[in-house]
Amino acid sequence: MPFDYEARQAELLAAKDRLKIGIVGFGNFGQFLAKRFLQQHHTVIATSRRDYRQEAEALGVEYYADSDDFCEQHPDVVVLCSSIVSTRKVLDSLNVQRLRRNTLFVDVLSVKAFPKQLMLQQLPPYFDILCTHPMFGPESGKDSWDNLRFVYDKVRVGDSETRRARCERFLRIFEREGCAMVEMSCEEHDRFAASSQFITHTVGRMLGRMELDSTPINTKGYDTLLDLIDNTAGDSFDLYYGLFMYNVNATEELDRMERAFDAVKKQLLDQLHDVAREQLLGSTSASAQEQEPPRRDGARTLPPLRPRGANGGAPADSDAERRGGTNDFSELNP
């Protein structure tokens, strides 16, 4: 009997910790999150603009094609898994008045200041808001989430113990998976992300345009670049555009990258110019020295000076000419 009592208590405690999580946007990332939510015994429902009924059924997720029906299921947490560029339209399409008045809204976008401002503007004040960014995806997190960063900002959470506890229960999903939890403001996140995530995607896409291939003599550094190309090639251009368009710091980072490339290119060409100039001047000097044999004392040998004629003509060849006379000896004949 004591064991039965303890088992029932443990089951009640586990049931109390469970959440009903509604996913809006059931594409690759939404399905990726749903699998882990289900593994921790949470109830998952979903809706999306496309029909993902079969994928949801295969996972054990209740799918609602109509977003009104989805809202009427009263999920504890609504997770927005749409693309960055479509988030505003998706949020507009939800009839949030059909939700419970204290529902927790969570976004998982790669930019943070934009969804924060959007939800603060469009959601009634009685909804809680948690902005998050799992710094991993279906590829990097397919085996384990251990030590993968999860950034979050409790933008607006009600004062009641129930609402604070619900937010903590949602965050605990990622803690249990071993994520490195990083609490950070949305604005600070975007400053860091512009220098890391946006630059990473930009370099990966640039290298992808070069159509680089593996070689028989790859270095580890080159393998890393090829992996970067593969990782970024799997992401849609909408994601990359969203990182640029909806992060105010991205334009500055793009300019910095362009200036850095120009500086490196200039350094290379300046060095090449100096080497070419040295070689050119060196060969000219060497050629002149070959035509003029050096003196024993090391000084250059100058050609002998010859006196010029009286009229500034050719050099004088006789004493008479030097005296201003002529070289015509016929005048001396009788």
CSV table of N, CA, C and O in Angstrom, one decimal, residues 32-109:
chain,number,residue,atom,x,y,z
A,32,PHE,N,9.9,19.1,-35.1
A,32,PHE,CA,11.1,18.9,-34.3
A,32,PHE,C,10.9,19.1,-32.8
A,32,PHE,O,11.3,18.3,-32.0
A,33,LEU,N,10.3,20.2,-32.5
A,33,LEU,CA,10.0,20.5,-31.1
A,33,LEU,C,8.9,19.6,-30.6
A,33,LEU,O,9.0,19.2,-29.4
A,34,ALA,N,7.9,19.3,-31.4
A,34,ALA,CA,6.8,18.5,-30.9
A,34,ALA,C,7.3,17.1,-30.4
A,34,ALA,O,6.8,16.6,-29.4
A,35,LYS,N,8.2,16.5,-31.1
A,35,LYS,CA,8.8,15.2,-30.7
A,35,LYS,C,9.3,15.2,-29.3
A,35,LYS,O,9.0,14.3,-28.5
A,36,ARG,N,10.1,16.3,-28.9
A,36,ARG,CA,10.6,16.4,-27.6
A,36,ARG,C,9.5,16.7,-26.6
A,36,ARG,O,9.6,16.2,-25.4
A,37,PHE,N,8.6,17.5,-26.9
A,37,PHE,CA,7.5,17.8,-26.0
A,37,PHE,C,6.8,16.5,-25.6
A,37,PHE,O,6.4,16.3,-24.5
A,38,LEU,N,6.5,15.7,-26.7
A,38,LEU,CA,5.8,14.5,-26.4
A,38,LEU,C,6.6,13.5,-25.6
A,38,LEU,O,6.0,12.8,-24.8
A,39,GLN,N,7.9,13.5,-25.8
A,39,GLN,CA,8.8,12.6,-25.1
A,39,GLN,C,8.7,12.9,-23.6
A,39,GLN,O,8.9,12.0,-22.7
A,40,GLN,N,8.5,14.1,-23.2
A,40,GLN,CA,8.3,14.5,-21.8
A,40,GLN,C,6.9,14.5,-21.4
A,40,GLN,O,6.6,15.1,-20.3
A,41,HIS,N,6.0,13.8,-22.2
A,41,HIS,CA,4.7,13.5,-21.8
A,41,HIS,C,3.7,14.7,-21.7
A,41,HIS,O,2.7,14.7,-21.0
A,42,HIS,N,4.1,15.8,-22.5
A,42,HIS,CA,3.2,16.9,-22.6
A,42,HIS,C,2.2,16.6,-23.7
A,42,HIS,O,2.5,15.8,-24.6
A,43,THR,N,1.0,17.2,-23.6
A,43,THR,CA,0.0,17.1,-24.7
A,43,THR,C,0.3,18.2,-25.8
A,43,THR,O,0.6,19.3,-25.4
A,44,VAL,N,0.3,17.7,-27.0
A,44,VAL,CA,0.7,18.7,-28.1
A,44,VAL,C,-0.5,18.7,-29.1
A,44,VAL,O,-1.0,17.7,-29.6
A,45,ILE,N,-0.9,19.9,-29.5
A,45,ILE,CA,-1.8,20.1,-30.6
A,45,ILE,C,-1.2,21.1,-31.6
A,45,ILE,O,-0.2,21.8,-31.2
A,46,ALA,N,-1.7,21.1,-32.8
A,46,ALA,CA,-1.0,22.0,-33.8
A,46,ALA,C,-2.0,22.5,-34.8
A,46,ALA,O,-3.1,21.9,-35.1
A,47,THR,N,-1.6,23.6,-35.4
A,47,THR,CA,-2.3,24.1,-36.6
A,47,THR,C,-1.3,24.8,-37.5
A,47,THR,O,-0.2,25.2,-37.1
A,48,SER,N,-1.7,24.9,-38.8
A,48,SER,CA,-0.7,25.5,-39.7
A,48,SER,C,-1.5,25.9,-41.0
A,48,SER,O,-2.6,25.4,-41.2
A,49,ARG,N,-0.9,26.8,-41.8
A,49,ARG,CA,-1.5,27.2,-43.0
A,49,ARG,C,-1.6,26.0,-44.1
A,49,ARG,O,-2.5,25.9,-44.8
A,50,ARG,N,-0.5,25.2,-44.0
A,50,ARG,CA,-0.5,24.0,-44.9
A,50,ARG,C,-1.1,22.8,-44.1
A,50,ARG,O,-1.3,22.9,-42.9
A,51,ASP,N,-1.5,21.8,-44.9
A,51,ASP,CA,-2.1,20.6,-44.2
A,51,ASP,C,-1.0,19.6,-43.8
A,51,ASP,O,-0.4,19.0,-44.6
A,52,TYR,N,-0.8,19.5,-42.5
A,52,TYR,CA,0.2,18.6,-41.9
A,52,TYR,C,-0.6,17.5,-41.1
A,52,TYR,O,0.0,17.0,-40.2
A,53,ARG,N,-1.7,17.2,-41.6
A,53,ARG,CA,-2.5,16.2,-40.8
A,53,ARG,C,-1.8,14.9,-40.7
A,53,ARG,O,-1.8,14.3,-39.6
A,54,GLN,N,-1.3,14.4,-41.8
A,54,GLN,CA,-0.6,13.1,-41.8
A,54,GLN,C,0.6,13.1,-40.9
A,54,GLN,O,0.9,12.1,-40.1
A,55,GLU,N,1.5,14.1,-41.0
A,55,GLU,CA,2.7,14.2,-40.2
A,55,GLU,C,2.3,14.3,-38.7
A,55,GLU,O,3.0,13.7,-37.8
A,56,ALA,N,1.2,15.0,-38.4
A,56,ALA,CA,0.8,15.1,-37.0
A,56,ALA,C,0.3,13.8,-36.4
A,56,ALA,O,0.6,13.4,-35.3
A,57,GLU,N,-0.5,13.1,-37.2
A,57,GLU,CA,-1.0,11.8,-36.8
A,57,GLU,C,0.1,10.8,-36.6
A,57,GLU,O,0.1,10.0,-35.6
A,58,ALA,N,1.2,10.9,-37.4
A,58,ALA,CA,2.3,10.0,-37.2
A,58,ALA,C,3.0,10.2,-35.9
A,58,ALA,O,3.6,9.3,-35.3
A,59,LEU,N,3.0,11.4,-35.5
A,59,LEU,CA,3.7,11.8,-34.2
A,59,LEU,C,2.9,11.6,-33.0
A,59,LEU,O,3.4,11.6,-31.9
A,60,GLY,N,1.5,11.6,-33.2
A,60,GLY,CA,0.7,11.5,-32.0
A,60,GLY,C,0.2,12.9,-31.6
A,60,GLY,O,-0.1,13.1,-30.4
A,61,VAL,N,0.2,13.8,-32.6
A,61,VAL,CA,-0.2,15.2,-32.3
A,61,VAL,C,-1.6,15.4,-32.8
A,61,VAL,O,-1.9,15.0,-34.0
A,62,GLU,N,-2.5,16.1,-32.1
A,62,GLU,CA,-3.8,16.5,-32.6
A,62,GLU,C,-3.7,17.7,-33.5
A,62,GLU,O,-3.2,18.7,-33.1
A,63,TYR,N,-4.2,17.5,-34.7
A,63,TYR,CA,-4.0,18.6,-35.7
A,63,TYR,C,-5.4,19.3,-36.0
A,63,TYR,O,-6.4,18.6,-36.2
A,64,TYR,N,-5.4,20.6,-36.1
A,64,TYR,CA,-6.6,21.3,-36.4
A,64,TYR,C,-6.3,22.2,-37.6
A,64,TYR,O,-5.5,23.2,-37.5
A,65,ALA,N,-7.0,22.0,-38.7
A,65,ALA,CA,-6.9,22.8,-39.9
A,65,ALA,C,-7.4,24.2,-39.7
A,65,ALA,O,-6.9,25.1,-40.3
A,66,ASP,N,-8.4,24.3,-38.9
A,66,ASP,CA,-9.0,25.6,-38.6
A,66,ASP,C,-8.4,26.2,-37.3
A,66,ASP,O,-8.5,25.5,-36.2
A,67,SER,N,-7.8,27.4,-37.4
A,67,SER,CA,-7.2,28.0,-36.2
A,67,SER,C,-8.2,28.3,-35.1
A,67,SER,O,-7.8,28.3,-33.9
A,68,ASP,N,-9.4,28.6,-35.5
A,68,ASP,CA,-10.4,28.8,-34.4
A,68,ASP,C,-10.7,27.6,-33.6
A,68,ASP,O,-10.7,27.6,-32.3
A,69,ASP,N,-10.7,26.4,-34.2
A,69,ASP,CA,-10.9,25.2,-33.5
A,69,ASP,C,-9.6,24.9,-32.6
A,69,ASP,O,-9.8,24.4,-31.5
A,70,PHE,N,-8.5,25.3,-33.1
A,70,PHE,CA,-7.2,25.2,-32.4
A,70,PHE,C,-7.3,26.0,-31.1
A,70,PHE,O,-7.0,25.5,-30.0
A,71,CYS,N,-7.7,27.2,-31.2
A,71,CYS,CA,-7.8,28.1,-30.1
A,71,CYS,C,-8.8,27.7,-29.0
A,71,CYS,O,-8.6,27.8,-27.8
A,72,GLU,N,-9.9,27.1,-29.5
A,72,GLU,CA,-10.9,26.6,-28.6
A,72,GLU,C,-10.5,25.4,-27.8
A,72,GLU,O,-11.2,25.0,-26.8
A,73,GLN,N,-9.4,24.8,-28.1
A,73,GLN,CA,-8.8,23.7,-27.3
A,73,GLN,C,-8.1,24.2,-26.0
A,73,GLN,O,-7.7,23.4,-25.2
A,74,HIS,N,-8.0,25.5,-25.9
A,74,HIS,CA,-7.4,26.2,-24.7
A,74,HIS,C,-6.0,25.6,-24.3
A,74,HIS,O,-5.9,25.1,-23.2
A,75,PRO,N,-5.1,25.7,-25.2
A,75,PRO,CA,-3.7,25.3,-24.8
A,75,PRO,C,-3.2,26.2,-23.7
A,75,PRO,O,-3.5,27.4,-23.6
A,76,ASP,N,-2.3,25.6,-22.8
A,76,ASP,CA,-1.7,26.4,-21.8
A,76,ASP,C,-0.7,27.4,-22.4
A,76,ASP,O,-0.4,28.5,-21.9
A,77,VAL,N,0.0,26.8,-23.4
A,77,VAL,CA,1.1,27.6,-24.1
A,77,VAL,C,0.9,27.5,-25.6
A,77,VAL,O,0.5,26.5,-26.2
A,78,VAL,N,1.0,28.7,-26.3
A,78,VAL,CA,1.0,28.7,-27.7
A,78,VAL,C,2.4,29.1,-28.2
A,78,VAL,O,2.9,30.1,-27.9
A,79,VAL,N,3.0,28.2,-29.0
A,79,VAL,CA,4.3,28.4,-29.5
A,79,VAL,C,4.2,28.7,-31.0
A,79,VAL,O,3.8,28.0,-31.8
A,80,LEU,N,4.7,29.9,-31.3
A,80,LEU,CA,4.8,30.4,-32.7
A,80,LEU,C,6.0,29.9,-33.4
A,80,LEU,O,7.1,30.3,-33.1
A,81,CYS,N,5.8,29.0,-34.3
A,81,CYS,CA,6.9,28.3,-35.1
A,81,CYS,C,6.9,28.7,-36.6
A,81,CYS,O,7.3,28.0,-37.4
A,82,SER,N,6.3,29.9,-36.9
A,82,SER,CA,6.3,30.4,-38.2
A,82,SER,C,7.6,30.9,-38.7
A,82,SER,O,8.5,31.1,-37.8
A,83,SER,N,7.8,31.2,-40.0
A,83,SER,CA,9.0,31.9,-40.4
A,83,SER,C,9.0,33.3,-39.9
A,83,SER,O,7.9,33.9,-39.6
A,84,ILE,N,10.1,34.0,-39.9
A,84,ILE,CA,10.2,35.3,-39.4
A,84,ILE,C,9.3,36.3,-40.3
A,84,ILE,O,8.6,37.1,-39.7
A,85,VAL,N,9.4,36.1,-41.6
A,85,VAL,CA,8.7,37.0,-42.5
A,85,VAL,C,7.2,36.9,-42.4
A,85,VAL,O,6.4,37.8,-42.8
A,86,SER,N,6.7,35.7,-42.0
A,86,SER,CA,5.2,35.5,-42.0
A,86,SER,C,4.6,35.6,-40.6
A,86,SER,O,3.4,35.4,-40.4
A,87,THR,N,5.4,35.9,-39.6
A,87,THR,CA,4.9,35.9,-38.2
A,87,THR,C,3.8,36.9,-38.0
A,87,THR,O,2.8,36.6,-37.3
A,88,ARG,N,3.9,38.1,-38.5
A,88,ARG,CA,2.9,39.1,-38.4
A,88,ARG,C,1.5,38.6,-38.9
A,88,ARG,O,0.5,38.7,-38.3
A,89,LYS,N,1.6,38.0,-40.1
A,89,LYS,CA,0.4,37.5,-40.8
A,89,LYS,C,-0.2,36.3,-40.0
A,89,LYS,O,-1.4,36.2,-39.8
A,90,VAL,N,0.6,35.5,-39.5
A,90,VAL,CA,0.2,34.3,-38.7
A,90,VAL,C,-0.5,34.8,-37.4
A,90,VAL,O,-1.6,34.3,-37.0
A,91,LEU,N,0.1,35.7,-36.7
A,91,LEU,CA,-0.5,36.2,-35.5
A,91,LEU,C,-1.8,36.9,-35.7
A,91,LEU,O,-2.7,36.8,-34.9
A,92,ASP,N,-1.9,37.7,-36.8
A,92,ASP,CA,-3.1,38.3,-37.2
A,92,ASP,C,-4.3,37.3,-37.4
A,92,ASP,O,-5.4,37.6,-37.2
A,93,SER,N,-3.9,36.1,-37.9
A,93,SER,CA,-4.9,35.1,-38.3
A,93,SER,C,-5.5,34.4,-37.1
A,93,SER,O,-6.5,33.7,-37.2
A,94,LEU,N,-4.8,34.5,-36.0
A,94,LEU,CA,-5.3,33.8,-34.8
A,94,LEU,C,-6.4,34.6,-34.1
A,94,LEU,O,-6.3,35.8,-33.8
A,95,ASN,N,-7.5,33.9,-33.8
A,95,ASN,CA,-8.6,34.6,-33.0
A,95,ASN,C,-8.3,34.4,-31.5
A,95,ASN,O,-8.8,33.5,-30.9
A,96,VAL,N,-7.4,35.3,-31.0
A,96,VAL,CA,-6.9,35.1,-29.7
A,96,VAL,C,-8.0,35.2,-28.6
A,96,VAL,O,-7.8,34.8,-27.5
A,97,GLN,N,-9.1,35.8,-29.0
A,97,GLN,CA,-10.2,36.0,-28.0
A,97,GLN,C,-10.8,34.6,-27.6
A,97,GLN,O,-11.5,34.5,-26.6
A,98,ARG,N,-10.5,33.6,-28.4
A,98,ARG,CA,-11.0,32.3,-28.1
A,98,ARG,C,-10.1,31.5,-27.1
A,98,ARG,O,-10.5,30.4,-26.7
A,99,LEU,N,-9.0,32.1,-26.9
A,99,LEU,CA,-8.0,31.5,-25.9
A,99,LEU,C,-8.3,31.9,-24.5
A,99,LEU,O,-9.1,32.9,-24.3
A,100,ARG,N,-7.8,31.2,-23.5
A,100,ARG,CA,-7.9,31.6,-22.1
A,100,ARG,C,-7.2,32.9,-22.0
A,100,ARG,O,-6.2,33.2,-22.6
A,101,ARG,N,-7.6,33.7,-21.1
A,101,ARG,CA,-7.1,35.1,-20.9
A,101,ARG,C,-5.7,35.1,-20.4
A,101,ARG,O,-5.0,36.2,-20.5
A,102,ASN,N,-5.2,34.1,-19.8
A,102,ASN,CA,-3.9,34.1,-19.3
A,102,ASN,C,-2.9,33.2,-20.0
A,102,ASN,O,-1.9,32.7,-19.5
A,103,THR,N,-3.2,32.9,-21.3
A,103,THR,CA,-2.4,32.0,-22.1
A,103,THR,C,-1.0,32.6,-22.3
A,103,THR,O,-0.8,33.8,-22.4
A,104,LEU,N,0.0,31.7,-22.2
A,104,LEU,CA,1.4,32.0,-22.4
A,104,LEU,C,1.7,31.9,-23.9
A,104,LEU,O,1.6,30.8,-24.5
A,105,PHE,N,2.2,33.0,-24.5
A,105,PHE,CA,2.7,33.0,-25.9
A,105,PHE,C,4.2,32.9,-25.9
A,105,PHE,O,4.9,33.7,-25.2
A,106,VAL,N,4.7,32.0,-26.7
A,106,VAL,CA,6.1,31.8,-26.9
A,106,VAL,C,6.5,31.9,-28.4
A,106,VAL,O,5.8,31.3,-29.2
A,107,ASP,N,7.6,32.6,-28.7
A,107,ASP,CA,8.1,32.5,-30.0
A,107,ASP,C,9.4,31.9,-30.0
A,107,ASP,O,10.1,31.9,-29.0
A,108,VAL,N,9.8,31.3,-31.1
A,108,VAL,CA,11.1,30.6,-31.2
A,108,VAL,C,11.9,31.1,-32.5
A,108,VAL,O,12.7,30.4,-33.1
A,109,LEU,N,11.7,32.4,-32.8
A,109,LEU,CA,12.3,33.0,-34.0
A,109,LEU,C,13.8,33.2,-33.7
A,109,LEU,O,14.3,33.4,-32.6
